[in-house]
Amino acid sequence: MALVKGPFDLQWGSDTLAGIEALDVTYEVSSDDLETIQGNTYTIFGGHKVSAEATFLESDVASLAVVLPQYFVANAGTLSTGETVSDPAGAIDIVPGGVASPETHGLIITGAGSPGQVARIVNASTEISGFEIDKTIRKVKVKFSGEAGVDQATLQFFKEGAVSGVS
Amino acid sequence: MSNIVEAFAEYLESSSVATLGTDLFIGEAPTDPDALWWLTGNGGNPETKAATGERIKTYQVGVFYRDRSGKNVYDRLFALEDQLNSGSIDLTGFDTVEVQAITFPIDQDLDDEDRKVGLLQAQLTIYKGA
């Protein structure tokens, strides 16, 4: 038994994510309490939901384009406000409700060590969840929400290399 | 690779404050000339550690100016403080978050040859990728 320490490597699918100040993971399991006339109380557990909010220190267009591809407008493309993008890095254009099926990939969080300990949020989609200016640095928050399929795990823990073809 | 004090000296040179080796020195001040600047590394600390291993680190640099004229000492340091605390400064070779003067000019004492010495403290904050 041992601690799982950082620094952590983060990947969303095949893309490595850098400059993440903090990752705030929320795991919720819904439940209902049922009481019997005999005086017993039973807790019935229902649906599981997992999400992770990452605070990005590196929040330039190139960094955001990796985690918010649904909102990326390439060079020479047109923003929703009508302007043409004229930069090789492109732009991010967050249009509410503009994406029918956002990309989903596993969010793979690997601790230090070789092999490291891995936590994977299965089939995570992304959405912007916040933006702040902290004195001299702009930080952008992106929420990764697990969308596991039927009979599929929402969250997995394993040692690096113990599972083949992790994505 | 330059260290952070050398990078700051390079900035002072490029902004025409002084010339390294002529009237700007690192670590110690020579006997001549009378009017000159010197820089000392005064430690620092890590400010932020990101979950993915990157760090924001802060370094302190002592900036000394010496002159026969007390007024010149204060004027030169006053001008430098204003320069450091206005706008955005980049240090070559470092991903610079911020450069600022955190203690304003202080008149120090006379040296052995009755020259006046003043000091301000600069703070250099950089971002170091993993």
mmCIF file with all atom_site columns, C-alpha atoms in Angstrom, chain A residues 19-109:
data_model
loop_
_atom_site.group_PDB
_atom_site.id
_atom_site.type_symbol
_atom_site.label_atom_id
_atom_site.label_alt_id
_atom_site.label_comp_id
_atom_site.label_asym_id
_atom_site.label_entity_id
_atom_site.label_seq_id
_atom_site.pdbx_PDB_ins_code
_atom_site.Cartn_x
_atom_site.Cartn_y
_atom_site.Cartn_z
_atom_site.occupancy
_atom_site.B_iso_or_equiv
_atom_site.pdbx_formal_charge
_atom_site.auth_seq_id
_atom_site.auth_comp_id
_atom_site.auth_asym_id
_atom_site.auth_atom_id
_atom_site.pdbx_PDB_model_num
ATOM 1  C CA . GLY A 1 19  ? 0.046   23.502 -17.274 1.00 0.00 ? 19  GLY A CA 1
ATOM 2  C CA . ILE A 1 20  ? -2.832  22.293 -15.138 1.00 0.00 ? 20  ILE A CA 1
ATOM 3  C CA . GLU A 1 21  ? -2.708  23.980 -11.764 1.00 0.00 ? 21  GLU A CA 1
ATOM 4  C CA . ALA A 1 22  ? -5.302  21.746 -10.134 1.00 0.00 ? 22  ALA A CA 1
ATOM 5  C CA . LEU A 1 23  ? -7.782  18.977 -10.947 1.00 0.00 ? 23  LEU A CA 1
ATOM 6  C CA . ASP A 1 24  ? -10.952 18.866 -8.859  1.00 0.00 ? 24  ASP A CA 1
ATOM 7  C CA . VAL A 1 25  ? -12.699 15.506 -9.261  1.00 0.00 ? 25  VAL A CA 1
ATOM 8  C CA . THR A 1 26  ? -16.304 15.019 -8.168  1.00 0.00 ? 26  THR A CA 1
ATOM 9  C CA . TYR A 1 27  ? -17.845 11.577 -7.891  1.00 0.00 ? 27  TYR A CA 1
ATOM 10 C CA . GLU A 1 28  ? -21.539 11.319 -7.038  1.00 0.00 ? 28  GLU A CA 1
ATOM 11 C CA . VAL A 1 29  ? -23.676 8.282  -6.434  1.00 0.00 ? 29  VAL A CA 1
ATOM 12 C CA . SER A 1 30  ? -27.382 8.940  -6.171  1.00 0.00 ? 30  SER A CA 1
ATOM 13 C CA . SER A 1 31  ? -29.253 7.170  -3.382  1.00 0.00 ? 31  SER A CA 1
ATOM 14 C CA . ASP A 1 32  ? -32.683 6.758  -1.857  1.00 0.00 ? 32  ASP A CA 1
ATOM 15 C CA . ASP A 1 33  ? -33.504 5.663  1.687   1.00 0.00 ? 33  ASP A CA 1
ATOM 16 C CA . LEU A 1 34  ? -36.398 3.228  2.046   1.00 0.00 ? 34  LEU A CA 1
ATOM 17 C CA . GLU A 1 35  ? -38.039 2.541  5.383   1.00 0.00 ? 35  GLU A CA 1
ATOM 18 C CA . THR A 1 36  ? -39.912 -0.629 6.183   1.00 0.00 ? 36  THR A CA 1
ATOM 19 C CA . ILE A 1 37  ? -42.805 -0.911 8.567   1.00 0.00 ? 37  ILE A CA 1
ATOM 20 C CA . GLN A 1 38  ? -40.552 -3.115 10.691  1.00 0.00 ? 38  GLN A CA 1
ATOM 21 C CA . GLY A 1 39  ? -38.416 -0.056 11.363  1.00 0.00 ? 39  GLY A CA 1
ATOM 22 C CA . ASN A 1 40  ? -35.450 -0.772 9.094   1.00 0.00 ? 40  ASN A CA 1
ATOM 23 C CA . THR A 1 41  ? -33.922 1.762  6.748   1.00 0.00 ? 41  THR A CA 1
ATOM 24 C CA . TYR A 1 42  ? -32.250 0.599  3.565   1.00 0.00 ? 42  TYR A CA 1
ATOM 25 C CA . THR A 1 43  ? -30.167 2.778  1.299   1.00 0.00 ? 43  THR A CA 1
ATOM 26 C CA . ILE A 1 44  ? -30.594 1.978  -2.370  1.00 0.00 ? 44  ILE A CA 1
ATOM 27 C CA . PHE A 1 45  ? -27.775 3.259  -4.576  1.00 0.00 ? 45  PHE A CA 1
ATOM 28 C CA . GLY A 1 46  ? -28.523 4.444  -8.079  1.00 0.00 ? 46  GLY A CA 1
ATOM 29 C CA . GLY A 1 47  ? -26.670 6.241  -10.833 1.00 0.00 ? 47  GLY A CA 1
ATOM 30 C CA . HIS A 1 48  ? -22.982 7.200  -10.759 1.00 0.00 ? 48  HIS A CA 1
ATOM 31 C CA . LYS A 1 49  ? -21.658 10.431 -12.118 1.00 0.00 ? 49  LYS A CA 1
ATOM 32 C CA . VAL A 1 50  ? -18.062 11.588 -12.353 1.00 0.00 ? 50  VAL A CA 1
ATOM 33 C CA . SER A 1 51  ? -16.548 14.849 -13.512 1.00 0.00 ? 51  SER A CA 1
ATOM 34 C CA . ALA A 1 52  ? -13.183 16.587 -13.196 1.00 0.00 ? 52  ALA A CA 1
ATOM 35 C CA . GLU A 1 53  ? -12.623 20.306 -13.421 1.00 0.00 ? 53  GLU A CA 1
ATOM 36 C CA . ALA A 1 54  ? -9.111  21.263 -14.565 1.00 0.00 ? 54  ALA A CA 1
ATOM 37 C CA . THR A 1 55  ? -7.693  24.735 -14.020 1.00 0.00 ? 55  THR A CA 1
ATOM 38 C CA . PHE A 1 56  ? -5.386  25.554 -16.901 1.00 0.00 ? 56  PHE A CA 1
ATOM 39 C CA . LEU A 1 57  ? -2.455  27.896 -16.260 1.00 0.00 ? 57  LEU A CA 1
ATOM 40 C CA . GLU A 1 58  ? -1.545  27.508 -19.929 1.00 0.00 ? 58  GLU A CA 1
ATOM 41 C CA . SER A 1 59  ? -4.643  28.972 -21.570 1.00 0.00 ? 59  SER A CA 1
ATOM 42 C CA . ASP A 1 60  ? -3.517  30.232 -24.956 1.00 0.00 ? 60  ASP A CA 1
ATOM 43 C CA . VAL A 1 61  ? -5.532  29.275 -28.048 1.00 0.00 ? 61  VAL A CA 1
ATOM 44 C CA . ALA A 1 62  ? -3.262  26.300 -28.784 1.00 0.00 ? 62  ALA A CA 1
ATOM 45 C CA . SER A 1 63  ? -3.844  24.862 -25.295 1.00 0.00 ? 63  SER A CA 1
ATOM 46 C CA . LEU A 1 64  ? -7.605  25.432 -25.382 1.00 0.00 ? 64  LEU A CA 1
ATOM 47 C CA . ALA A 1 65  ? -7.950  23.999 -28.883 1.00 0.00 ? 65  ALA A CA 1
ATOM 48 C CA . VAL A 1 66  ? -6.779  20.620 -27.565 1.00 0.00 ? 66  VAL A CA 1
ATOM 49 C CA . VAL A 1 67  ? -9.467  20.357 -24.882 1.00 0.00 ? 67  VAL A CA 1
ATOM 50 C CA . LEU A 1 68  ? -12.244 22.331 -26.543 1.00 0.00 ? 68  LEU A CA 1
ATOM 51 C CA . PRO A 1 69  ? -12.041 21.082 -30.150 1.00 0.00 ? 69  PRO A CA 1
ATOM 52 C CA . GLN A 1 70  ? -15.786 21.571 -30.530 1.00 0.00 ? 70  GLN A CA 1
ATOM 53 C CA . TYR A 1 71  ? -15.256 25.319 -30.320 1.00 0.00 ? 71  TYR A CA 1
ATOM 54 C CA . PHE A 1 72  ? -12.063 25.590 -32.361 1.00 0.00 ? 72  PHE A CA 1
ATOM 55 C CA . VAL A 1 73  ? -12.098 27.755 -35.499 1.00 0.00 ? 73  VAL A CA 1
ATOM 56 C CA . ALA A 1 74  ? -9.089  27.178 -37.742 1.00 0.00 ? 74  ALA A CA 1
ATOM 57 C CA . ASN A 1 75  ? -7.088  29.857 -39.516 1.00 0.00 ? 75  ASN A CA 1
ATOM 58 C CA . ALA A 1 76  ? -9.147  31.397 -42.340 1.00 0.00 ? 76  ALA A CA 1
ATOM 59 C CA . GLY A 1 77  ? -12.341 30.200 -40.713 1.00 0.00 ? 77  GLY A CA 1
ATOM 60 C CA . THR A 1 78  ? -15.182 32.477 -39.665 1.00 0.00 ? 78  THR A CA 1
ATOM 61 C CA . LEU A 1 79  ? -16.205 33.267 -36.110 1.00 0.00 ? 79  LEU A CA 1
ATOM 62 C CA . SER A 1 80  ? -19.867 33.239 -35.087 1.00 0.00 ? 80  SER A CA 1
ATOM 63 C CA . THR A 1 81  ? -19.581 37.025 -34.904 1.00 0.00 ? 81  THR A CA 1
ATOM 64 C CA . GLY A 1 82  ? -18.652 37.205 -38.599 1.00 0.00 ? 82  GLY A CA 1
ATOM 65 C CA . GLU A 1 83  ? -14.905 37.934 -38.453 1.00 0.00 ? 83  GLU A CA 1
ATOM 66 C CA . THR A 1 84  ? -12.368 35.883 -40.363 1.00 0.00 ? 84  THR A CA 1
ATOM 67 C CA . VAL A 1 85  ? -9.575  34.299 -38.327 1.00 0.00 ? 85  VAL A CA 1
ATOM 68 C CA . SER A 1 86  ? -6.123  35.255 -39.638 1.00 0.00 ? 86  SER A CA 1
ATOM 69 C CA . ASP A 1 87  ? -3.744  33.491 -37.280 1.00 0.00 ? 87  ASP A CA 1
ATOM 70 C CA . PRO A 1 88  ? -2.155  30.048 -37.720 1.00 0.00 ? 88  PRO A CA 1
ATOM 71 C CA . ALA A 1 89  ? -3.184  29.138 -34.159 1.00 0.00 ? 89  ALA A CA 1
ATOM 72 C CA . GLY A 1 90  ? -6.836  29.716 -34.980 1.00 0.00 ? 90  GLY A CA 1
ATOM 73 C CA . ALA A 1 91  ? -9.375  30.886 -32.427 1.00 0.00 ? 91  ALA A CA 1
ATOM 74 C CA . ILE A 1 92  ? -11.864 29.557 -29.895 1.00 0.00 ? 92  ILE A CA 1
ATOM 75 C CA . ASP A 1 93  ? -15.479 30.504 -30.491 1.00 0.00 ? 93  ASP A CA 1
ATOM 76 C CA . ILE A 1 94  ? -17.770 29.285 -27.719 1.00 0.00 ? 94  ILE A CA 1
ATOM 77 C CA . VAL A 1 95  ? -21.263 29.167 -29.174 1.00 0.00 ? 95  VAL A CA 1
ATOM 78 C CA . PRO A 1 96  ? -23.859 27.793 -26.720 1.00 0.00 ? 96  PRO A CA 1
ATOM 79 C CA . GLY A 1 97  ? -25.709 24.734 -28.020 1.00 0.00 ? 97  GLY A CA 1
ATOM 80 C CA . GLY A 1 98  ? -23.660 24.704 -31.194 1.00 0.00 ? 98  GLY A CA 1
ATOM 81 C CA . VAL A 1 99  ? -22.310 21.162 -30.840 1.00 0.00 ? 99  VAL A CA 1
ATOM 82 C CA . ALA A 1 100 ? -24.603 18.149 -31.261 1.00 0.00 ? 100 ALA A CA 1
ATOM 83 C CA . SER A 1 101 ? -22.082 15.441 -30.352 1.00 0.00 ? 101 SER A CA 1
ATOM 84 C CA . PRO A 1 102 ? -18.941 16.634 -28.597 1.00 0.00 ? 102 PRO A CA 1
ATOM 85 C CA . GLU A 1 103 ? -15.803 14.479 -28.721 1.00 0.00 ? 103 GLU A CA 1
ATOM 86 C CA . THR A 1 104 ? -15.357 12.011 -25.887 1.00 0.00 ? 104 THR A CA 1
ATOM 87 C CA . HIS A 1 105 ? -12.116 10.384 -24.790 1.00 0.00 ? 105 HIS A CA 1
ATOM 88 C CA . GLY A 1 106 ? -10.790 8.827  -21.620 1.00 0.00 ? 106 GLY A CA 1
ATOM 89 C CA . LEU A 1 107 ? -9.241  11.324 -19.204 1.00 0.00 ? 107 LEU A CA 1
ATOM 90 C CA . ILE A 1 108 ? -6.122  9.493  -18.078 1.00 0.00 ? 108 ILE A CA 1
ATOM 91 C CA . ILE A 1 109 ? -4.417  10.728 -14.926 1.00 0.00 ? 109 ILE A CA 1
#
